[in-house]
Amino acid sequence: MGENQHILTALVSNKAGVLNRVAGLFSKRGYNIESLSVAFTEDRKYSRMTIVVNGDDYVLEQITKQLDKLIDVIHVAQLKPEKSVNRELLLVKINAPADKRTEIESTIRMYKAKAVDLSPKSMIIELTGESNKIDGFLQVISEYGIIEMARTGLTALQRGFNSIKQFKDANEEEING
Amino acid sequence: MKLKGAKIVTESLINEGVDTVFCYPGGSVLDIFDELYFVQDKIKQVVTCHEQGACHAADAYARISGKVGVVIATSGPGATNLVTGIANAYMDSVPLVAITGNVALSLLGRDSFQEVDIAGVTIPITKHNYIVKDINELGKIISDAFYIAKSGRPGPVLIDIPKNIQQAECEWEPIPVRQVTHRVPDFKKCQSAIDIINSSKKPLIYLGGGSISSEASKEVLEFAQKIDAPVACSMMGLGGFPASHPLYLGMIGMHGHANVAFTSQECDTLIAIGARFSDRVASDRVKFVKGKVVHIDIDNAEINKNVKTSAHIVGDIKTVLNTILPYINESKKPEWIERCQELKKTKVLKETTHSVSPREILRSISRQTPNDQIIATDVGQHQMWTAQTCSFEQPRTFVTSGGLGTMGFGMGAAIGAAIASKKRVVLVTGDGSFHMNFNEVVTAVVQKLPIAVFVFNNNTLGMVRQWQKLFYQRHFSNTTLNRPTNYEYLAKAFGADYLEINDNDEIDQKVKLAITCQKPVIVNCKIGIDDNVLPMIPSGKSAADIIMEMGD
């Protein structure tokens, strides 16, 4: 995590258009989303969004408060990297000619990554980890030639027994009830 | 009971206490209009000439009545014609419910005739919006929409109802209307604001529109008198504090009174109440105020958004003031008040007028109308002259487009205001603004509304011309209008009365005629092309850069 990067976690209604609303808020206010990952939660009524944003304390405060004003945002909170588990998934397809396979496989082992697809000339590798680990792996693996790749962006949960519902909200006045 | 979707709409509106809707029919809302046909005795239906006019009327209706304004339009162009009106209500935090019809669900997303994704279009300009996809959710959605529109910081909510949902049937029972309640702020969170207020020697209250929507005038008055603090209103706050009160200083902001600009530089504490430090007020956010800032607002996201505060309280203005008043020390500040009065006496404008004086007309209107006279405006020089010159004594008497600055707002707004108040409304407009939506004069005539429309006619887009003079080397690019409009024919063609003011000597008499006229009257006020709105703090500058005089 860079100094100006922040992780926000938001519990939102699992309804069509909510992602549009959240993304729209960022573009409207001129804030840049580094990454955004979203899927429904243990309760299908809600989705969890993990948003990585770039900005100073002012931007962070504004984003949190503005997000919390959205009717579809049930809870929003900032996650401290040291107090949360942060993961990202990478799928990367690289050139893997026969004579390089052994070398590649030892790199994969070192990073605890997994080869998930093989073809005569290429290989797809899966890696889960913190973003900087993925960055590091990509750097190492890039010398073989990356054909294409997909990363999910960060997803994160607070450590310990707490859930987002117990976090202090940015806005105290709640409309959903 | 089992009801059609369209009937659920009308029954829900009645249940929510709606007695007036502003509307324009069309193919995708025919089912709702069919149901409106049966409830004409319960819901007054005002059809305008254009959906934009209907939206501005609903907006002004809400501002005057304190209730939620309702506008109904059809899909596609009907819906997009609401966009400016919705954005206007959003910027000025006006509670509004916009209901649009849409094509049937099976046709949605296929670029069907008169189809537009109005929910998508209005995401950035509504507090919330809905596309109803299940008839069983319709009743709950309408109930939620009204609650969202009026609770917290008020704002517009849009409900898009596809045609087949209007025609489908389901069980419906009235949902009890949820009243807006306000949480009493935690005393600990008020302590630091109270301490700063109590230790302030030279406080200044900056009062915004939030005080009006919160109905907090009595509390504001008590608060100001208790700490002996002078009061400056933002344009949206005009009427929130009686203009004739000795503690009232005037309007704050780009075209606010000069004494206020200087007072804000000298005060040791600025107490912002229900105001949001718009760039039209806090032009240079850093130099705007040198002392401490205490901010009281219902919207947490406004705290520290534009100006860093020393202390703040988040909550409804009336509730917050009632909570803190017992802990506020009563004090007198004769030296500070004297200094403010001195600034009020010395920092005055030299008035120059070329022919008919716009300010003289406004003073005449102020003189000849009661304290509760509702004055609406459009946007431009006439708006600022009105805000500066007319003395607003009571809340909900000034209707203007603040945040969005919508030219063309006035005529629709005057209609909404007249219907809400059941009283005469004065509309001050300019020839530029008036030309944008004067079709609504027809609506005023049809509705038999006594609206006196003063058109400040200077053959130019005056405010833009003024900027061209100051910042664009007098290149009057496209601002001189030279339109051949014959206002007398126009008034008569629409069924309105007509008056003209050609000379300062006839102002009082013509104003008197206009404000006693029993139907809409257009008063063509032939003011000079080079009258300027002063003082002016240029965009991004501070009080030190205030312009008090300028040539033609």
XYZ file of C-alpha atoms in Angstrom:
729
model
C 0.000 0.000 0.000
C 1.299 3.395 -0.973
C 1.211 6.192 1.572
C -1.783 7.794 -0.071
C -3.682 4.585 -0.733
C -6.625 3.730 1.426
C -8.887 0.694 1.636
C -12.579 1.291 2.057
C -15.041 -1.475 2.687
C -18.731 -0.937 2.072
C -21.795 -3.028 2.626
C -24.294 -2.092 -0.088
C -27.698 -3.290 -1.296
C -27.336 -6.119 -3.787
C -29.437 -4.409 -6.468
C -29.012 -3.482 -10.105
C -27.507 -0.052 -10.556
C -25.766 0.218 -7.192
C -22.319 -0.219 -8.711
C -23.199 2.485 -11.226
C -24.224 4.787 -8.392
C -21.005 4.211 -6.436
C -18.766 4.510 -9.500
C -20.717 7.610 -10.554
C -20.065 9.236 -7.205
C -16.326 8.818 -7.694
C -16.331 10.314 -11.186
C -18.698 13.129 -10.160
C -16.441 14.203 -7.304
C -13.261 13.656 -9.299
C -11.778 10.910 -7.117
C -9.782 8.109 -8.649
C -10.571 4.484 -7.898
C -7.442 2.318 -7.862
C -9.452 -0.852 -7.676
C -12.935 -1.978 -6.815
C -14.062 -5.516 -6.151
C -17.632 -6.497 -5.454
C -19.768 -9.592 -4.940
C -22.726 -10.591 -2.803
C -22.194 -11.561 0.830
C -23.403 -14.335 3.167
C -26.724 -12.449 3.052
C -27.784 -12.204 -0.596
C -29.522 -8.891 0.118
C -26.129 -7.238 0.454
C -22.921 -6.973 -1.498
C -19.540 -6.014 -0.173
C -17.420 -3.562 -2.063
C -13.737 -3.222 -1.387
C -12.502 0.038 -2.813
C -8.891 1.140 -2.985
C -8.590 4.891 -3.450
C -5.763 7.299 -3.842
C -5.790 10.587 -1.999
C -4.887 12.571 1.079
C -6.842 12.638 4.335
C -9.208 15.278 2.928
C -10.104 13.100 -0.044
C -10.530 10.051 2.165
C -12.850 11.922 4.555
C -14.917 13.286 1.695
C -15.207 9.951 -0.107
C -16.282 8.168 3.056
C -18.889 10.781 3.928
C -20.231 11.074 0.403
C -20.428 7.281 0.040
C -22.272 7.031 3.302
C -24.895 9.476 2.017
C -25.926 7.068 -0.724
C -29.153 5.345 0.261
C -27.897 1.981 -1.032
C -24.732 2.119 1.057
C -25.600 0.473 4.369
C -22.197 0.810 6.058
C -18.867 2.162 4.982
C -15.603 2.092 6.849
C -11.894 2.440 6.326
C -9.745 -0.655 6.812
C -6.282 -0.229 8.286
C -3.925 -2.500 6.316
C -2.280 -3.772 9.522
C -5.626 -4.664 11.072
C -7.126 -6.395 8.075
C -6.516 -9.320 5.766
C -6.007 -8.035 2.244
C -5.920 -10.273 -0.787
C -5.940 -10.069 -4.515
C -6.237 -12.765 -7.154
C -4.062 -12.788 -10.269
C -4.424 -14.872 -13.387
C -1.531 -14.420 -15.762
C -0.845 -16.150 -19.078
C 2.819 -16.253 -20.014
C 5.019 -17.669 -22.733
C 6.204 -21.060 -21.504
C 8.269 -22.905 -24.096
C 9.342 -26.448 -23.083
C 12.930 -25.441 -22.263
C 11.785 -22.781 -19.746
C 9.186 -24.853 -17.910
C 11.417 -26.103 -15.071
C 12.648 -22.590 -14.381
C 9.127 -21.208 -14.357
C 7.910 -23.960 -12.078
C 10.525 -23.184 -9.469
C 9.494 -19.511 -9.507
C 5.873 -20.561 -9.104
C 6.759 -22.716 -6.109
C 8.662 -19.927 -4.478
C 5.631 -17.602 -4.672
C 3.186 -20.389 -3.717
C 1.392 -19.756 -6.999
C -0.319 -22.464 -9.071
C -0.189 -23.393 -12.712
C -3.804 -23.823 -13.726
C -3.557 -24.269 -17.493
C -0.928 -25.538 -19.863
C -0.584 -25.421 -23.612
C 2.432 -26.278 -25.736
C 3.645 -22.688 -25.712
C 1.901 -21.027 -22.769
C 0.812 -21.403 -19.207
C -1.801 -19.717 -16.982
C -0.707 -19.115 -13.414
C -2.942 -18.300 -10.468
C -1.677 -16.362 -7.487
C -3.480 -15.033 -4.425
C -1.808 -12.615 -2.091
C -1.328 -9.065 -1.031
C -1.051 -6.654 -3.905
C 2.690 -6.039 -3.469
C 3.364 -9.766 -3.588
C 1.462 -9.931 -6.871
C 3.398 -6.925 -8.171
C 6.642 -8.687 -7.263
C 5.612 -11.931 -8.908
C 4.586 -10.128 -12.085
C 7.942 -8.429 -12.247
C 9.755 -11.744 -11.981
C 7.513 -13.562 -14.402
C 7.433 -10.761 -16.987
C 10.822 -11.772 -18.375
C 9.130 -14.773 -20.001
C 6.666 -12.492 -21.731
C 3.144 -11.864 -20.431
C 0.541 -12.723 -23.057
C -2.354 -11.412 -20.991
C -3.413 -11.041 -17.406
C -6.360 -10.312 -15.127
C -6.299 -9.115 -11.528
C -9.336 -8.778 -9.320
C -8.294 -5.764 -7.334
C -8.099 -5.895 -3.592
C -10.633 -7.587 -1.383
C -10.303 -7.328 2.361
C -11.803 -8.123 5.748
C -11.125 -6.663 9.169
C -9.231 -9.068 11.488
C -10.890 -10.283 14.689
C -14.486 -10.913 15.700
C -15.918 -7.541 14.558
C -18.036 -7.159 11.458
C -18.624 -4.020 9.403
C -22.006 -3.571 11.060
C -20.246 -2.708 14.322
C -17.895 -0.182 12.765
C -18.524 3.442 13.461
C -20.238 4.986 10.497
C -19.158 8.187 8.827
C -22.703 9.523 9.010
C -24.755 8.957 12.108
C -28.102 9.837 10.641
C -29.271 6.725 8.891
C -31.983 6.650 6.309
C -32.214 2.909 5.944
C -33.977 1.432 8.878
C -57.425 -4.357 -1.553
C -56.288 -5.233 -5.039
C -55.348 -2.153 -7.075
C -53.776 -1.249 -10.404
C -50.246 0.152 -10.198
C -51.457 3.545 -11.452
C -54.123 3.590 -8.736
C -51.494 2.694 -6.144
C -49.641 5.817 -7.294
C -52.606 8.161 -6.814
C -53.714 6.504 -3.565
C -50.160 6.694 -2.205
C -49.928 10.377 -3.130
C -53.170 11.086 -1.280
C -51.905 9.005 1.631
C -48.714 11.097 1.724
C -50.834 14.243 1.981
C -50.150 15.438 -1.553
C -52.811 17.933 -2.636
C -51.147 19.360 -5.746
C -49.124 17.863 -8.577
C -47.450 19.608 -11.481
C -47.596 17.476 -14.557
C -47.565 16.900 -18.283
C -49.261 13.846 -19.816
C -47.852 11.446 -22.389
C -48.074 7.901 -23.676
C -46.112 6.194 -20.924
C -47.993 7.818 -18.038
C -51.497 7.563 -19.470
C -52.508 5.024 -16.856
C -51.496 7.363 -14.052
C -53.318 10.265 -15.706
C -56.368 8.045 -16.053
C -56.339 7.548 -12.300
C -55.667 11.255 -11.690
C -58.944 11.862 -13.560
C -60.834 10.241 -10.696
C -59.112 12.193 -7.911
C -59.436 15.739 -9.227
C -61.221 16.774 -6.050
C -58.339 15.525 -3.893
C -55.304 16.350 -6.003
C -55.087 19.641 -7.872
C -53.404 18.980 -11.193
C -51.471 21.801 -12.797
C -50.522 21.178 -16.407
C -47.710 23.392 -17.594
C -46.512 24.195 -21.114
C -43.266 22.291 -20.712
C -42.065 19.709 -18.200
C -39.246 21.994 -17.076
C -41.815 24.559 -15.954
C -43.691 21.842 -14.053
C -40.520 20.786 -12.256
C -39.600 24.354 -11.268
C -43.187 24.874 -10.105
C -43.053 21.737 -7.934
C -39.690 22.919 -6.589
C -41.065 26.352 -5.627
C -44.235 24.773 -4.253
C -42.014 22.786 -1.878
C -39.963 25.846 -0.892
C -43.064 27.864 -0.031
C -45.194 25.159 1.580
C -42.445 23.223 3.347
C -44.011 20.072 1.902
C -42.664 17.683 -0.727
C -43.216 18.966 -4.282
C -44.492 16.452 -6.834
C -44.028 16.450 -10.588
C -45.267 13.814 -13.044
C -44.007 13.418 -16.610
C -43.907 10.830 -19.316
C -40.967 8.784 -20.544
C -38.162 9.865 -22.898
C -38.327 13.592 -23.688
C -40.853 14.179 -20.918
C -38.402 12.727 -18.441
C -35.306 14.466 -19.831
C -37.159 17.793 -19.747
C -37.243 17.386 -15.968
C -33.482 17.115 -15.687
C -32.741 20.836 -15.227
C -35.528 21.154 -12.677
C -34.325 18.131 -10.738
C -30.719 19.380 -10.761
C -31.966 22.742 -9.531
C -33.816 21.138 -6.616
C -30.771 18.995 -5.831
C -28.409 21.965 -5.624
C -30.796 23.904 -3.369
C -31.742 20.869 -1.203
C -35.432 21.029 -2.052
C -37.650 18.012 -1.246
C -39.143 16.846 -4.528
C -40.589 13.597 -5.856
C -40.457 13.245 -9.631
C -42.579 10.461 -11.090
C -41.872 9.414 -14.658
C -43.553 6.804 -16.785
C -41.460 4.517 -18.917
C -42.003 1.939 -21.612
C -43.041 -1.532 -20.482
C -40.358 -3.666 -18.830
C -40.303 -5.947 -21.887
C -39.358 -2.933 -24.049
C -36.794 -1.438 -21.646
C -33.252 -1.434 -22.976
C -34.298 -1.915 -26.605
C -34.183 1.766 -27.611
C -37.961 1.703 -27.783
C -40.007 4.742 -28.764
C -39.663 7.510 -26.142
C -37.433 5.336 -23.997
C -34.624 6.816 -21.949
C -32.770 5.502 -18.908
C -33.899 8.410 -16.768
C -32.767 6.689 -13.581
C -29.268 6.437 -15.045
C -29.411 10.019 -16.260
C -30.454 11.402 -12.876
C -28.118 9.453 -10.581
C -25.776 12.421 -10.059
C -28.609 14.922 -9.475
C -30.966 13.022 -7.198
C -30.677 12.029 -3.581
C -31.898 8.623 -4.699
C -33.922 7.125 -7.508
C -35.851 4.011 -8.417
C -36.944 1.978 -11.408
C -39.947 -0.027 -10.273
C -39.533 -3.534 -11.614
C -41.987 -5.376 -9.389
C -45.545 -4.175 -8.781
C -45.340 -5.519 -5.238
C -42.622 -2.976 -4.435
C -44.428 0.084 -5.800
C -46.212 1.149 -2.612
C -43.107 0.790 -0.449
C -40.983 2.652 -2.993
C -43.331 5.657 -3.062
C -43.418 5.747 0.731
C -39.607 5.529 0.912
C -39.213 8.189 -1.782
C -41.227 10.739 0.192
C -39.323 9.947 3.365
C -35.941 10.231 1.648
C -36.926 13.500 -0.068
C -37.801 15.248 3.198
C -35.515 13.618 5.773
C -31.958 14.616 6.616
C -30.734 17.080 4.023
C -33.771 17.288 1.741
C -33.463 16.604 -1.973
C -35.136 15.233 -5.085
C -36.047 11.570 -5.555
C -37.125 10.121 -8.893
C -39.406 7.114 -9.384
C -39.476 5.637 -12.877
C -42.534 3.435 -13.398
C -42.712 1.253 -16.524
C -46.089 1.138 -18.222
C -46.830 -2.508 -17.480
C -46.200 -1.854 -13.785
C -48.823 0.926 -13.919
C -51.231 -1.618 -15.405
C -50.388 -4.603 -13.209
C -52.401 -5.253 -10.072
C -51.455 -6.115 -6.544
C -52.641 -5.882 -2.971
C -52.236 -2.424 -1.472
C -52.796 -0.986 1.971
C -51.829 2.573 2.888
C -48.411 2.696 4.527
C -48.370 4.969 7.591
C -46.465 8.146 6.688
C -43.114 8.254 8.442
C -42.529 11.576 10.164
C -39.056 13.025 10.058
C -37.496 12.951 13.489
C -34.192 14.466 14.482
C -31.678 13.001 16.821
C -30.626 15.311 19.638
C -26.874 15.758 19.286
C -24.671 14.252 21.941
C -23.696 17.044 24.332
C -20.018 16.023 24.328
C -19.911 16.612 20.587
C -21.289 20.120 21.043
C -18.934 21.125 23.842
C -16.085 22.491 21.762
C -18.429 24.485 19.523
C -20.156 25.916 22.612
C -16.788 26.854 24.145
C -15.690 28.685 21.008
C -19.018 30.524 20.757
C -18.897 31.490 24.445
C -15.347 32.787 24.228
C -15.872 34.703 21.011
C -15.554 38.478 21.254
C -16.414 39.273 17.651
C -18.747 36.609 16.288
C -20.524 36.710 12.944
C -23.389 34.403 12.050
C -23.423 33.190 8.441
C -26.955 31.928 7.942
C -27.882 29.622 5.077
C -30.932 27.979 3.567
C -30.719 25.070 6.010
C -32.131 27.335 8.709
C -35.218 27.885 6.562
C -35.835 24.240 5.673
C -35.384 23.380 9.347
C -37.959 26.049 10.369
C -35.387 27.376 12.810
C -35.974 31.143 12.506
C -37.158 31.559 16.080
C -34.139 29.693 17.440
C -31.717 31.585 15.200
C -33.142 34.896 16.409
C -32.861 33.823 20.035
C -29.312 32.578 19.489
C -28.142 35.749 17.738
C -29.682 37.984 20.401
C -28.282 35.896 23.235
C -24.685 36.192 22.040
C -25.227 39.624 20.488
C -23.886 38.458 17.123
C -24.517 40.227 13.836
C -26.115 38.081 11.132
C -25.300 37.809 7.435
C -27.447 35.625 5.194
C -26.391 33.670 2.150
C -28.760 34.158 -0.768
C -30.519 30.919 0.180
C -30.737 32.136 3.767
C -32.531 35.424 2.965
C -35.673 35.649 5.077
C -34.194 33.310 7.674
C -33.486 36.392 9.810
C -35.624 39.550 9.707
C -33.920 42.139 7.531
C -35.192 44.990 9.703
C -33.573 43.580 12.863
C -30.720 45.733 14.239
C -28.355 42.723 14.202
C -28.935 42.073 10.500
C -26.001 43.078 8.331
C -27.021 41.971 4.841
C -26.156 39.341 2.287
C -22.817 37.543 2.184
C -20.980 36.423 -0.931
C -19.819 37.438 -4.399
C -22.541 40.074 -4.710
C -23.237 40.387 -1.011
C -23.124 43.688 0.809
C -19.664 45.198 1.136
C -19.965 45.718 4.883
C -20.531 41.978 5.279
C -17.344 41.194 3.359
C -15.362 43.477 5.670
C -17.097 42.187 8.792
C -16.228 38.624 7.827
C -12.581 39.673 7.633
C -12.677 41.216 11.096
C -14.745 38.676 13.017
C -12.929 36.273 15.351
C -15.524 33.504 14.911
C -17.718 32.742 11.944
C -20.709 30.661 12.973
C -22.070 28.989 9.829
C -25.605 27.732 10.333
C -27.204 25.564 7.633
C -24.835 26.907 5.016
C -22.304 25.123 2.858
C -19.534 27.627 2.042
C -20.411 27.643 -1.664
C -17.708 29.111 -3.895
C -20.093 32.045 -4.425
C -19.684 32.754 -0.702
C -16.228 31.466 0.219
C -14.604 32.505 -3.007
C -11.047 32.230 -1.742
C -11.448 29.357 0.702
C -8.267 30.163 2.605
C -8.607 33.928 2.948
C -12.396 33.844 3.367
C -12.270 34.079 7.126
C -9.313 34.718 9.406
C -10.943 33.704 12.682
C -12.317 30.399 13.870
C -15.110 28.634 12.037
C -17.956 26.857 13.810
C -20.162 24.902 11.441
C -23.648 23.616 12.237
C -25.201 21.549 9.449
C -27.431 18.525 8.952
C -25.135 17.044 6.308
C -21.965 15.523 7.735
C -20.345 15.593 4.300
C -20.497 19.413 4.294
C -18.235 19.620 7.353
C -14.687 20.502 6.218
C -15.704 20.111 2.558
C -14.849 23.632 1.475
C -13.613 25.365 4.621
C -11.755 23.772 7.524
C -13.751 24.136 10.715
C -12.525 24.620 14.270
C -15.608 22.887 15.663
C -18.805 21.553 14.231
C -22.148 20.068 15.172
C -23.970 17.758 12.788
C -27.727 17.843 13.054
C -30.986 19.559 12.278
C -30.528 23.303 12.904
C -33.624 23.739 15.056
C -32.785 20.687 17.184
C -29.122 21.657 17.530
C -29.877 25.254 18.519
C -32.488 24.132 21.040
C -29.915 21.731 22.482
C -27.080 24.211 22.830
C -29.011 27.394 23.703
C -29.144 26.667 27.455
C -25.331 26.397 27.499
C -24.715 29.555 25.523
C -23.725 32.481 27.729
C -25.726 35.624 27.337
C -23.429 38.527 26.528
C -23.342 42.022 25.119
C -20.671 43.151 22.691
C -21.259 46.892 22.263
C -17.868 47.660 20.697
C -18.148 44.922 18.100
C -21.735 45.845 17.256
C -20.722 49.465 16.934
C -17.900 48.495 14.576
C -20.320 46.422 12.454
C -22.749 49.332 12.331
C -19.939 51.667 11.328
C -19.009 49.346 8.459
C -22.663 49.186 7.469
C -22.763 52.987 7.309
C -19.453 53.528 5.549
C -19.138 50.627 3.129
C -21.991 51.681 0.925
C -22.263 51.782 -2.831
C -22.444 54.830 -4.924
C -25.534 54.182 -6.981
C -25.358 55.140 -10.599
C -28.244 54.521 -12.888
C -28.553 55.233 -16.554
C -32.254 55.463 -17.062
C -34.929 53.573 -15.181
C -33.395 52.443 -11.884
C -33.754 48.708 -11.243
C -33.050 49.219 -7.540
C -35.714 51.921 -7.330
C -38.268 49.527 -8.796
C -37.281 46.915 -6.218
C -37.464 49.424 -3.372
C -40.900 50.412 -4.583
C -41.997 46.763 -4.647
C -40.622 46.307 -1.119
C -42.378 49.443 0.110
C -45.728 48.673 -1.425
C -46.015 44.991 -0.544
C -46.588 43.321 2.839
C -43.817 41.703 4.911
C -44.861 38.247 3.802
C -44.825 39.106 0.084
C -43.326 36.249 -1.895
C -40.770 37.365 -4.434
C -39.409 34.937 -7.008
C -36.578 35.631 -9.403
C -34.850 34.215 -12.404
C -31.077 34.281 -12.671
C -28.818 37.171 -13.485
C -28.364 40.815 -12.551
C -32.023 41.236 -11.611
C -31.654 38.331 -9.171
C -28.729 39.930 -7.380
C -30.371 43.358 -7.294
C -33.453 41.730 -5.763
C -31.422 39.791 -3.204
C -29.506 42.940 -2.256
C -32.342 45.445 -2.279
C -35.583 43.823 -1.109
C -35.872 43.370 2.625
C -36.936 39.840 3.435
C -38.544 39.702 6.849
C -39.862 36.161 6.935
C -38.650 32.733 5.861
C -40.080 31.163 2.717
C -40.694 34.502 1.026
C -37.774 34.505 -1.428
C -37.721 31.902 -4.185
C -34.620 31.812 -6.303
C -32.295 29.383 -7.999
C -29.209 29.440 -5.812
C -26.798 26.598 -6.451
C -27.538 25.796 -10.071
C -28.230 29.356 -11.240
C -30.973 28.259 -13.603
C -32.055 30.918 -16.093
C -35.690 30.149 -16.880
C -36.452 29.065 -13.309
C -38.571 32.086 -12.457
C -41.831 31.731 -14.360
C -42.422 28.110 -13.287
C -41.286 28.955 -9.774
C -43.704 31.899 -9.510
C -46.550 29.567 -10.495
C -45.579 26.978 -7.872
C -45.206 29.712 -5.254
C -48.579 31.302 -6.092
C -50.357 27.948 -5.926
C -48.688 26.989 -2.639
C -49.350 30.324 -0.960
C -52.694 31.120 -2.624
C -51.357 34.663 -2.691
C -50.011 37.146 -5.178
C -46.409 36.545 -6.244
C -43.960 39.063 -7.603
C -41.558 37.674 -10.177
C -38.465 39.650 -11.021
C -36.823 38.457 -14.199
C -34.522 39.682 -16.939
C -35.183 39.746 -20.656
C -32.707 36.880 -21.119
C -34.172 34.631 -18.417
C -37.757 35.493 -19.365
C -37.218 34.391 -22.955
C -36.148 30.954 -21.762
C -39.499 29.896 -20.314
C -42.059 32.662 -20.866
C -44.388 30.030 -22.319
C -45.408 29.414 -18.707
C -47.162 32.798 -18.629
C -49.903 30.803 -20.351
C -50.044 28.412 -17.389
C -50.346 31.365 -15.010
C -53.213 32.781 -17.087
C -55.020 29.430 -17.235
C -54.604 28.989 -13.480
C -55.784 32.599 -12.887
C -52.745 33.402 -10.755
C -52.059 37.022 -9.820
C -48.375 37.028 -10.722
C -46.746 40.386 -11.365
C -43.839 39.739 -13.723
C -41.296 42.549 -13.717
C -39.069 42.051 -16.743
C -35.874 44.033 -16.262
C -35.373 44.640 -19.926
C -31.936 45.941 -20.826
C -31.554 44.231 -24.201
C -28.621 42.201 -22.914
C -27.547 39.254 -20.828
C -26.536 41.760 -18.198
C -24.499 39.611 -15.844
C -22.498 38.105 -18.683
C -22.002 41.556 -20.179
C -20.677 42.699 -16.824
C -18.113 39.865 -16.831
C -17.195 40.712 -20.401
C -16.525 44.269 -19.266
C -14.406 43.190 -16.343
C -12.552 40.177 -17.668
C -12.956 39.949 -21.463
C -11.896 43.364 -22.736
C -15.473 44.460 -23.435
C -15.946 41.878 -26.154
C -19.721 41.736 -25.995
C -19.838 38.406 -27.742
C -23.457 37.320 -28.233
C -24.804 39.111 -25.192
C -26.559 42.034 -26.859
C -29.937 40.536 -27.636
C -31.719 42.868 -30.098
C -34.774 40.657 -30.056
C -37.834 42.025 -31.769
C -40.189 40.683 -29.102
C -43.123 42.990 -28.571
C -43.880 42.440 -24.888
C -47.286 44.060 -25.145
C -48.402 41.755 -27.952
C -46.829 38.842 -26.137
C -48.730 39.563 -22.922
C -51.985 40.032 -24.785
C -51.476 36.964 -26.989
C -51.136 34.886 -23.836
C -54.073 36.561 -22.074
C -52.022 38.529 -19.561
C -52.077 42.260 -18.794
C -49.299 44.600 -19.784
C -47.601 47.610 -18.234
C -44.483 49.583 -19.060
C -42.044 51.528 -16.956
C -40.155 54.067 -19.048
C -39.259 56.594 -16.423
C -38.315 56.718 -12.752
C -41.250 59.023 -12.071
C -43.797 56.379 -12.949
C -42.261 53.538 -10.913
C -44.487 53.801 -7.825
C -47.683 54.126 -9.788
C -46.924 51.241 -12.176
C -45.743 48.991 -9.365
C -49.001 49.723 -7.567
C -51.003 48.791 -10.648
C -49.015 45.606 -11.107
C -49.396 44.423 -7.526
C -53.122 44.998 -7.498
C -53.766 43.370 -10.869
C -56.110 40.387 -10.574
C -54.343 38.315 -13.232
C -50.849 37.795 -14.567
C -49.301 41.044 -15.687
C -46.080 41.605 -17.554
C -44.323 44.808 -16.605
C -41.765 45.808 -19.180
C -39.144 47.737 -17.185
C -36.840 49.461 -19.615
C -33.649 49.676 -17.601
C -30.260 50.708 -18.943
C -27.887 48.303 -20.643
C -24.916 49.305 -18.483
C -26.222 49.118 -14.945
C -23.906 46.838 -13.020
C -24.329 44.570 -10.036
C -21.973 45.782 -7.355
C -20.257 45.193 -5.110
C -18.522 42.182 -6.552
C -15.804 39.923 -5.248
C -14.293 38.337 -8.359
C -14.317 34.568 -8.513
C -11.523 33.053 -6.400
C -10.654 36.385 -4.765
C -11.243 37.631 -1.240
C -12.870 40.631 0.410
C -9.671 42.617 -0.120
C -10.318 42.513 -3.871
C -13.890 43.735 -3.682
C -15.032 45.917 -6.577
C -17.168 48.819 -5.408
C -17.160 50.909 -8.565
C -16.765 50.224 -12.244
C -17.184 52.184 -15.438
C -19.551 51.307 -18.232
